[in-house]
Structures are given as structure tokens and as C-alpha cells.
Amino acid sequence: MREERYINKIVQFYRERKRMPSYGEIMKLLGFASKSPAFKFVQKLIDQEILKKDRNGRLLPSRLFYSVRVLGAVEAGWPSPAEEELLDTMTLDEYLISNKEATFMLTVNGDSMKDAGIIAGDLVLVERADKAKDGDIVVAEVDSNWTMKYLRKRGKQVYLEPANSKYKKIFPKEDLKISAVVKAVIRKY
Amino acid sequence: MREERYINKIVQFYRERKRMPSYGEIMKLLGFASKSPAFKFVQKLIDQEILKKDRNGRLLPSRLFYSVRVLGAVEAGWPSPAEEELLDTMTLDEYLISNKEATFMLTVNGDSMKDAGIIAGDLVLVERADKAKDGDIVVAEVDSNWTMKYLRKRGKQVYLEPANSKYKKIFPKEDLKISAVVKAVIRKY
DNA sequence: ATTGAAGGAGAACGAACGTTCTCTTATAGT
DNA sequence: ACTATAAGAGAACGTTCGTTCTCCTTCAAT
């Protein structure tokens, strides 16, 4: 379909130039000799709510422009082309990062959180915080060592628990300073 | 420092409006009454290579505008404010997705890949492919069942291996159709 | 007290912008 | 073949854009 090819060209422009094209640029992109077909085409997309505009008339990138298509579960297999239209899409940054200023990434060493699915080499997205809930995975300083473990609260007793039976729970002798809470784990192959 | 506050305002604008501000908008953003201070300020940032411009003179978002700061390993603890400047930054989408058209996300059921750090509820980023290397984690259709396992090639023998001793290797009776290769695993808490 | 540099105000420029209009051409249905 | 509709060309509009220039103020160094 022609409409799809056109949209793809615009998406491609956005990915390369990191901004939406102007009508003049869309004109060149789609091979028109004047701006009005470009304008009409964009207007159609806006009517279909595929695109939106600024209050200044500038185009806004929609989900289409950065997102990954989300399929169902592995077991469900691959969707047919007919189903494909219904797929949700999302951008990883928006999905994973709620508070950019306080978010950092750390790399993981060791296997002490293995049973929680966190293994050496993984990246963890953490958000700075000095408090955390029971059961959260936290980055903390205990007796002047840095570590990442489950936080456990049992009444007034607070301790850290690894997710690997090879390691023991850590009961802080002096103090336990939580410095971040793990919000996400990312592993790239 | 004032310069930092200014940059933050611009970053904030970009995060809200999904595009870079014009000089007029920067002027309002930073509280100037004319455009030239805004122009001079931006020029300074460009000289410092903090920002860049289009060939049309438009501002381009730099890494600053979407990225997460990357710290070292967990054990290293938190960097001091002095070190903080040296931190690398990155955007997750760019880091994880190389070929947007062929990339999809799936949700994981079951614990058959547990020892590979992939557990139920995780999101896997997969890239469509009908071939894969020995040792890759693949999404495949074996004897009309969909599954995600390690791909093993031993001479002409090709089979799937779970990452959990509770499960057995899968030797395809009829055919094994690889449909995607796992590129990344994402878990959100 | 004088000077120099920097920061900001304000006006001005051509270029590019979004938008709208009319006119021509191509297309599809009958 | 005729007609209604859509698609595109082209010109034109007011606005906003990036950019540059001159002038005024502020403030620190001498």
C-alpha cells in the first residue's frame, strides 16, 4: 500500500534527523512537486489520528516513530499479517524510565542474585532512593561494602538476602545505607 | 550553576514537546526578552560541542536529551560528584534496537530458561530471522509448538536445549523452524 | 574613577514555515 | 464516452524561523 510506504519514509526521516520533517521536506520525501499534496496527505493521517500536531502546527512524532511492536507470549507464536495491525507498540525509554534525573545504570558482577534472574554482565536500571519496601531489590552500602540484594524487613530487623542459596543473608553490624532501588534489568546478547 | 539550569530547561522542553525549541521558545524558556541572548547561549553550547545543528540551522537533540547515565559496577558504589561528569550516557532504544523493522517483543511464560536468567514475566526483544548460530537463544516452532530455547548445532544434528535441568532437550521429530533470535531480555519491577 | 568585557534588549533581514486557494490532470464508475 | 471525484501543481498569504547588527546596561579588574 502506498500510504504505508509514505509513512515509512517519514518515520525514516525522523530516525535519521531526530525531528519531524516540514511540509517542504515531506514533499521531497514523497516525490511531490508542490507542498499541497504533502499537506493533504498529512491531514489525512491526522484525521485518522495516526499523527498529531503542535499548537504551532508542527508535526509531533507519535508512538509509530520510536516504538517496538509488542507481541503476545512466546507460546502464542507469530501473529498472522491480519493480526499484526492490532499489535501494541512501545518505546523502551518511556516504558522503563519514569524519573530520568534519578535513574542510573549499573553493571552486575557475581551470581548472588542468580535466582532472581540477574546474572553477571546484566545492566540494572536503578533509581536513587534512601528508602525501599520489603522485597525490593536494592543497591546498598553495608558495613562499607557495596552490594545488590533483596531488602527484607522483619519487624525492626532489616537485612539483605541474596537470591542464591550459596550465599548467606547479610545482617548489618553497623549500618545499612540504601542508595538505590532496582527498577529494571536489561541483558543484551 | 546557571548554565546547567538552562540546559535542563531545554532538555525538559524536549521531553515534553518531543522536539527542540526554536530560539524564540528558548528565549521564553530562559526568561529573556529578546532572541539574541538565546542565540548566544546556544552558540556557546555548540562551541563546547554540547549541542549540534542541522544543516538548516535547527537544533539537534544530543545524547543529553534522552539518555540514562551509566555508572560502573555495583561493587564500585556511587561516584562522587567530581566523577559524575565523566559518566557515559545512553539511550535504551538505540542501545537495544539495531533493526527496528524486524524487532519485536514477547512476554515469557514458564521457567525453562531460568538458568539463563530468563524468567516468567520477562520481556524478550527478538529479531526476526530464520537462521541462528549455535548457542543463540531462539524462538522456534518445533513439531507445531512454539518455544524459546538455546539452539544447539552438533554436526548435522540440530536441537533445542532448555536452561533448566528439570526439562529435557528437544530433538525435532519433523521440523524445526527458527523464527527469531533473542537479542535482549528486559525485566521491569 | 576608568576601562573592558560580557550580557541582554531590540530591530531588522531574507529564508523557510504552515496554510489556503485556484487550476489542471489523472482516475474510476457508470 | 461522460462524468464525478480525487490527486497533484503552482502561486500566494501571513507567520515564524535563524541570524546579524547596533545599542545599552551591568559588573569586575585595574
Coordinates of N, CA and C in Angstrom, one line a residue, chain B residues 36-181:
Chain B
S36 N 18.5 37.3 21.0 CA 19.9 37.2 20.8 C 20.6 36.6 22.0
P37 N 20.2 36.9 23.2 CA 20.9 36.1 24.3 C 20.7 34.6 24.2
A38 N 19.5 34.2 23.7 CA 19.3 32.8 23.5 C 20.2 32.3 22.4
F39 N 20.3 33.1 21.4 CA 21.2 32.7 20.3 C 22.7 32.5 20.8
K40 N 23.1 33.5 21.5 CA 24.5 33.5 22.0 C 24.7 32.3 23.0
F41 N 23.7 32.0 23.8 CA 23.8 30.9 24.7 C 23.9 29.6 24.0
V42 N 23.1 29.4 23.0 CA 23.1 28.2 22.2 C 24.5 28.1 21.5
Q43 N 24.9 29.2 21.0 CA 26.2 29.2 20.3 C 27.3 28.7 21.2
K44 N 27.3 29.1 22.4 CA 28.3 28.7 23.4 C 28.2 27.2 23.6
L45 N 27.0 26.7 23.7 CA 26.9 25.2 23.8 C 27.4 24.5 22.6
I46 N 27.2 25.1 21.5 CA 27.7 24.4 20.2 C 29.2 24.4 20.2
D47 N 29.8 25.6 20.6 CA 31.2 25.7 20.7 C 31.8 24.6 21.6
Q48 N 31.1 24.3 22.7 CA 31.5 23.3 23.6 C 31.1 21.9 23.2
E49 N 30.5 21.8 22.0 CA 30.1 20.6 21.4 C 29.1 19.8 22.3
I50 N 28.3 20.6 23.1 CA 27.2 20.0 23.8 C 26.0 19.9 22.9
L51 N 25.9 20.8 22.0 CA 24.7 20.8 21.1 C 25.2 20.8 19.6
K52 N 24.3 20.4 18.8 CA 24.7 20.5 17.3 C 23.5 21.1 16.6
K53 N 23.8 21.4 15.3 CA 22.7 22.0 14.5 C 22.6 21.1 13.2
D54 N 21.4 21.2 12.7 CA 21.0 20.8 11.4 C 21.8 21.6 10.3
R55 N 21.6 21.1 9.1 CA 22.1 22.0 8.0 C 21.1 23.1 7.7
N56 N 20.0 23.0 8.3 CA 19.0 24.1 8.2 C 19.1 25.1 9.4
G57 N 20.0 24.9 10.3 CA 20.2 25.7 11.4 C 19.3 25.3 12.6
R58 N 18.6 24.2 12.4 CA 17.8 23.8 13.6 C 18.6 23.0 14.6
L59 N 18.2 23.1 15.8 CA 19.0 22.4 16.8 C 18.7 20.9 16.7
L60 N 19.7 20.1 17.0 CA 19.5 18.6 17.1 C 19.6 18.2 18.5
P61 N 18.8 17.3 18.9 CA 19.0 16.7 20.3 C 20.2 15.9 20.3
S62 N 21.0 16.1 21.4 CA 22.2 15.3 21.6 C 21.9 14.1 22.6
R63 N 22.9 13.4 22.9 CA 22.7 12.3 23.8 C 22.0 12.8 25.1
L64 N 22.4 13.9 25.6 CA 21.9 14.5 26.8 C 20.4 14.4 26.8
F65 N 19.7 14.4 25.7 CA 18.3 14.6 25.7 C 17.4 13.4 25.9
Y66 N 18.0 12.2 25.8 CA 17.2 11.1 26.1 C 17.9 10.1 27.0
S67 N 19.1 10.4 27.4 CA 19.9 9.3 27.8 C 19.9 9.0 29.3
V68 N 20.3 7.9 29.7 CA 20.5 7.5 31.1 C 22.0 7.5 31.4
R69 N 22.3 7.9 32.6 CA 23.7 7.9 33.0 C 24.2 6.5 33.3
V70 N 25.3 6.1 32.8 CA 25.8 4.8 33.1 C 26.9 4.8 34.1
L71 N 26.7 4.1 35.2 CA 27.7 4.0 36.3 C 28.5 2.8 36.0
G72 N 29.5 2.5 36.9 CA 30.3 1.3 36.8 C 29.5 0.1 37.4
A73 N 30.3 -0.7 38.0 CA 29.7 -1.9 38.6 C 29.1 -1.6 39.9
V74 N 28.2 -2.5 40.4 CA 27.6 -2.4 41.7 C 28.6 -2.2 42.8
E75 N 29.6 -3.0 42.7 CA 30.6 -3.0 43.8 C 31.3 -1.7 44.0
A76 N 31.4 -1.0 42.9 CA 32.2 0.3 42.9 C 31.5 1.4 43.7
G77 N 30.2 1.2 44.0 CA 29.5 2.1 44.8 C 29.1 3.4 43.9
W78 N 28.7 4.4 44.6 CA 28.2 5.6 43.9 C 29.4 6.5 43.6
P79 N 29.4 7.1 42.5 CA 30.5 8.0 42.1 C 30.4 9.3 42.9
S80 N 31.5 9.9 43.1 CA 31.5 11.2 43.8 C 31.1 12.3 42.8
P81 N 30.6 13.4 43.2 CA 30.1 14.5 42.3 C 31.2 14.8 41.3
A82 N 32.5 14.7 41.7 CA 33.6 15.0 40.8 C 33.6 14.1 39.6
E83 N 33.5 12.8 40.0 CA 33.5 11.7 39.0 C 32.3 11.8 38.0
E84 N 31.2 12.3 38.6 CA 29.9 12.2 37.9 C 29.9 12.8 36.5
E85 N 30.8 13.8 36.3 CA 30.9 14.4 35.0 C 31.3 13.5 33.9
L86 N 32.1 12.5 34.3 CA 32.7 11.6 33.4 C 31.8 10.5 32.9
L87 N 30.7 10.4 33.5 CA 29.8 9.3 33.2 C 29.3 9.3 31.8
D88 N 29.3 8.1 31.3 CA 28.8 7.9 29.9 C 27.2 7.9 30.0
T89 N 26.6 8.2 28.9 CA 25.2 8.2 28.9 C 24.7 7.4 27.7
M90 N 23.5 6.9 27.8 CA 23.0 6.2 26.6 C 21.5 6.1 26.6
T91 N 21.0 5.9 25.4 CA 19.5 5.7 25.3 C 19.3 4.2 25.0
L92 N 18.3 3.8 25.7 CA 18.0 2.3 25.7 C 17.6 1.9 24.3
D93 N 16.7 2.7 23.7 CA 16.2 2.2 22.4 C 17.4 2.1 21.4
E94 N 18.2 3.0 21.4 CA 19.4 3.0 20.4 C 20.3 1.8 20.8
Y95 N 20.5 1.6 22.1 CA 21.4 0.6 22.6 C 20.8 -0.8 22.2
L96 N 19.5 -1.0 22.4 CA 19.0 -2.4 22.2 C 18.5 -2.7 20.8
I97 N 18.0 -1.7 20.1 CA 17.4 -2.0 18.8 C 18.2 -1.6 17.7
S98 N 18.7 -2.6 16.9 CA 19.5 -2.2 15.8 C 18.7 -2.2 14.5
N99 N 17.7 -3.1 14.4 CA 16.9 -3.1 13.2 C 15.4 -3.1 13.6
K100 N 14.9 -1.8 13.7 CA 13.6 -1.6 14.2 C 12.5 -2.4 13.5
E101 N 12.6 -2.5 12.2 CA 11.6 -3.2 11.4 C 11.4 -4.6 11.8
A102 N 12.5 -5.3 12.1 CA 12.5 -6.7 12.4 C 12.4 -7.0 13.9
T103 N 12.3 -6.0 14.7 CA 12.4 -6.2 16.1 C 11.0 -6.3 16.8
F104 N 10.8 -7.2 17.6 CA 9.5 -7.4 18.3 C 9.8 -7.7 19.8
M105 N 8.8 -7.6 20.6 CA 8.9 -8.0 22.0 C 7.9 -9.1 22.3
L106 N 8.3 -10.0 23.1 CA 7.5 -11.2 23.5 C 7.5 -11.2 25.0
T107 N 6.5 -11.7 25.6 CA 6.5 -12.0 27.0 C 6.8 -13.5 27.3
V108 N 7.4 -13.7 28.4 CA 7.9 -15.1 28.6 C 7.0 -15.8 29.6
N109 N 6.7 -17.0 29.3 CA 6.0 -17.9 30.3 C 6.9 -19.1 30.7
G110 N 6.7 -19.6 31.8 CA 7.4 -20.8 32.2 C 8.8 -20.5 32.7
D111 N 9.5 -21.6 33.2 CA 10.8 -21.4 33.8 C 11.9 -22.2 33.1
S112 N 11.6 -22.5 31.8 CA 12.5 -23.4 31.1 C 13.9 -22.7 30.8
M113 N 13.9 -21.4 30.9 CA 15.2 -20.7 30.6 C 15.7 -20.0 31.8
K114 N 15.3 -20.5 32.9 CA 15.7 -19.9 34.2 C 17.2 -19.8 34.5
D115 N 17.9 -20.8 34.1 CA 19.4 -20.7 34.4 C 20.1 -19.7 33.4
A116 N 19.4 -19.3 32.4 CA 19.9 -18.3 31.5 C 19.5 -16.9 32.0
G117 N 18.8 -16.8 33.1 CA 18.4 -15.6 33.7 C 17.1 -15.0 33.0
I118 N 16.4 -15.9 32.4 CA 15.1 -15.5 31.8 C 14.0 -16.2 32.5
I119 N 13.1 -15.4 33.2 CA 12.1 -16.0 34.0 C 10.7 -15.5 33.6
A120 N 9.7 -16.2 34.1 CA 8.3 -15.9 33.7 C 8.0 -14.4 33.9
G121 N 7.4 -13.8 32.9 CA 7.0 -12.3 33.0 C 8.0 -11.4 32.4
D122 N 9.2 -11.9 32.1 CA 10.2 -11.1 31.4 C 9.7 -10.7 30.0
L123 N 10.3 -9.6 29.5 CA 10.1 -9.3 28.1 C 11.3 -9.7 27.3
V124 N 11.2 -10.3 26.2 CA 12.4 -10.5 25.4 C 12.2 -9.8 24.1
L125 N 13.3 -9.1 23.7 CA 13.4 -8.4 22.5 C 14.0 -9.4 21.4
V126 N 13.2 -9.7 20.4 CA 13.7 -10.6 19.4 C 13.7 -10.0 18.0
E127 N 14.6 -10.5 17.2 CA 14.8 -10.0 15.9 C 14.4 -11.2 14.9
R128 N 13.5 -10.9 14.0 CA 13.1 -11.9 13.1 C 14.3 -12.5 12.3
A129 N 14.4 -13.8 12.2 CA 15.5 -14.4 11.4 C 15.1 -15.9 11.2
D130 N 15.6 -16.4 10.2 CA 15.3 -17.9 10.0 C 16.6 -18.7 10.2
K131 N 17.6 -18.0 10.5 CA 18.9 -18.7 10.8 C 19.4 -18.2 12.1
A132 N 20.2 -19.0 12.8 CA 20.8 -18.6 14.0 C 22.1 -19.4 14.2
K133 N 22.9 -18.9 15.1 CA 24.2 -19.5 15.4 C 24.0 -20.5 16.6
D134 N 24.9 -21.5 16.7 CA 24.9 -22.4 17.8 C 25.1 -21.6 19.1
G135 N 24.2 -21.8 20.1 CA 24.4 -21.1 21.3 C 23.4 -19.9 21.4
D136 N 22.9 -19.4 20.3 CA 21.9 -18.4 20.4 C 20.6 -18.9 21.1
I137 N 19.9 -17.9 21.7 CA 18.6 -18.3 22.2 C 17.6 -17.9 21.1
V138 N 16.8 -18.9 20.7 CA 15.9 -18.6 19.6 C 14.4 -18.9 20.0
V139 N 13.6 -18.2 19.2 CA 12.1 -18.5 19.3 C 11.9 -19.4 18.1
A140 N 11.4 -20.6 18.3 CA 11.2 -21.6 17.2 C 9.9 -22.3 17.3
E141 N 9.6 -22.9 16.1 CA 8.4 -23.7 16.1 C 8.9 -25.1 15.8
V142 N 8.7 -26.0 16.8 CA 9.2 -27.4 16.7 C 7.9 -28.3 16.7
D143 N 7.8 -29.1 15.7 CA 6.6 -30.0 15.6 C 5.3 -29.3 16.1
S144 N 5.1 -28.1 15.5 CA 4.0 -27.2 15.7 C 3.8 -26.8 17.1
N145 N 4.8 -26.6 17.9 CA 4.8 -25.9 19.2 C 5.8 -24.8 19.2
W146 N 5.3 -23.7 19.8 CA 6.2 -22.5 19.9 C 6.9 -22.6 21.2
T147 N 8.3 -22.3 21.1 CA 9.0 -22.3 22.3 C 10.3 -21.4 22.2
M148 N 10.9 -21.1 23.3 CA 12.1 -20.3 23.3 C 13.2 -21.1 24.0
K149 N 14.3 -21.5 23.3 CA 15.4 -22.3 23.9 C 16.7 -21.9 23.3
Y150 N 17.8 -22.5 23.9 CA 19.1 -22.4 23.3 C 19.1 -23.3 22.0
L151 N 19.7 -22.7 21.0 CA 19.9 -23.5 19.8 C 21.2 -24.2 19.8
R152 N 21.2 -25.5 19.6 CA 22.5 -26.3 19.6 C 22.7 -26.9 18.3
K153 N 23.9 -26.8 17.8 CA 24.2 -27.5 16.5 C 25.4 -28.4 16.8
R154 N 25.1 -29.7 16.6 CA 26.2 -30.7 16.7 C 26.4 -31.4 15.4
G155 N 27.3 -31.0 14.6 CA 27.4 -31.5 13.2 C 26.1 -31.3 12.5
K156 N 25.4 -32.3 12.0 CA 24.2 -32.1 11.3 C 23.0 -32.1 12.2
Q157 N 23.2 -32.6 13.4 CA 22.2 -32.6 14.4 C 21.9 -31.2 14.9
V158 N 20.6 -30.8 14.9 CA 20.2 -29.5 15.4 C 19.1 -29.8 16.5
Y159 N 19.3 -29.2 17.7 CA 18.2 -29.4 18.7 C 18.1 -28.2 19.6
L160 N 17.1 -28.2 20.4 CA 16.9 -27.1 21.3 C 17.2 -27.6 22.8
E161 N 17.8 -26.7 23.5 CA 18.2 -27.0 24.9 C 17.6 -26.0 25.9
P162 N 16.9 -26.4 26.8 CA 16.4 -25.5 27.9 C 17.5 -25.1 28.8
A163 N 17.4 -24.1 29.5 CA 18.3 -23.7 30.6 C 17.8 -24.0 31.9
N164 N 17.4 -25.2 32.1 CA 16.8 -25.7 33.4 C 16.8 -27.2 33.4
S165 N 17.5 -27.8 34.4 CA 17.7 -29.2 34.4 C 16.4 -30.0 34.5
K166 N 15.4 -29.3 34.9 CA 14.1 -30.0 35.0 C 13.5 -30.4 33.6
Y167 N 14.0 -29.8 32.6 CA 13.4 -30.0 31.3 C 14.5 -30.7 30.4
K168 N 13.9 -31.4 29.4 CA 14.8 -32.2 28.5 C 15.1 -31.4 27.2
K169 N 16.1 -31.9 26.6 CA 16.5 -31.3 25.3 C 15.4 -31.7 24.3
I170 N 15.2 -30.9 23.3 CA 14.1 -31.1 22.3 C 14.8 -31.5 21.0
F171 N 14.6 -32.7 20.6 CA 15.1 -33.1 19.2 C 13.9 -33.1 18.3
P172 N 13.9 -32.3 17.3 CA 12.7 -32.1 16.5 C 12.5 -33.4 15.7
K173 N 11.2 -33.9 15.8 CA 10.8 -35.1 15.1 C 10.7 -34.8 13.6
E174 N 9.9 -33.7 13.3 CA 9.7 -33.4 11.9 C 10.6 -32.2 11.5
D175 N 10.2 -31.0 11.9 CA 11.0 -29.9 11.5 C 11.1 -28.9 12.6
L176 N 12.2 -28.1 12.5 CA 12.4 -27.0 13.5 C 12.5 -25.7 12.7
K177 N 11.6 -24.8 12.9 CA 11.6 -23.6 12.2 C 11.9 -22.4 13.1
I178 N 13.1 -21.9 12.9 CA 13.5 -20.8 13.7 C 12.8 -19.5 13.2
S179 N 12.2 -18.8 14.1 CA 11.6 -17.6 13.6 C 12.1 -16.3 14.1
A180 N 12.9 -16.4 15.2 CA 13.5 -15.2 15.7 C 14.7 -15.5 16.7
V181 N 15.6 -14.6 16.8 CA 16.7 -14.7 17.7 C 16.5 -13.7 18.8

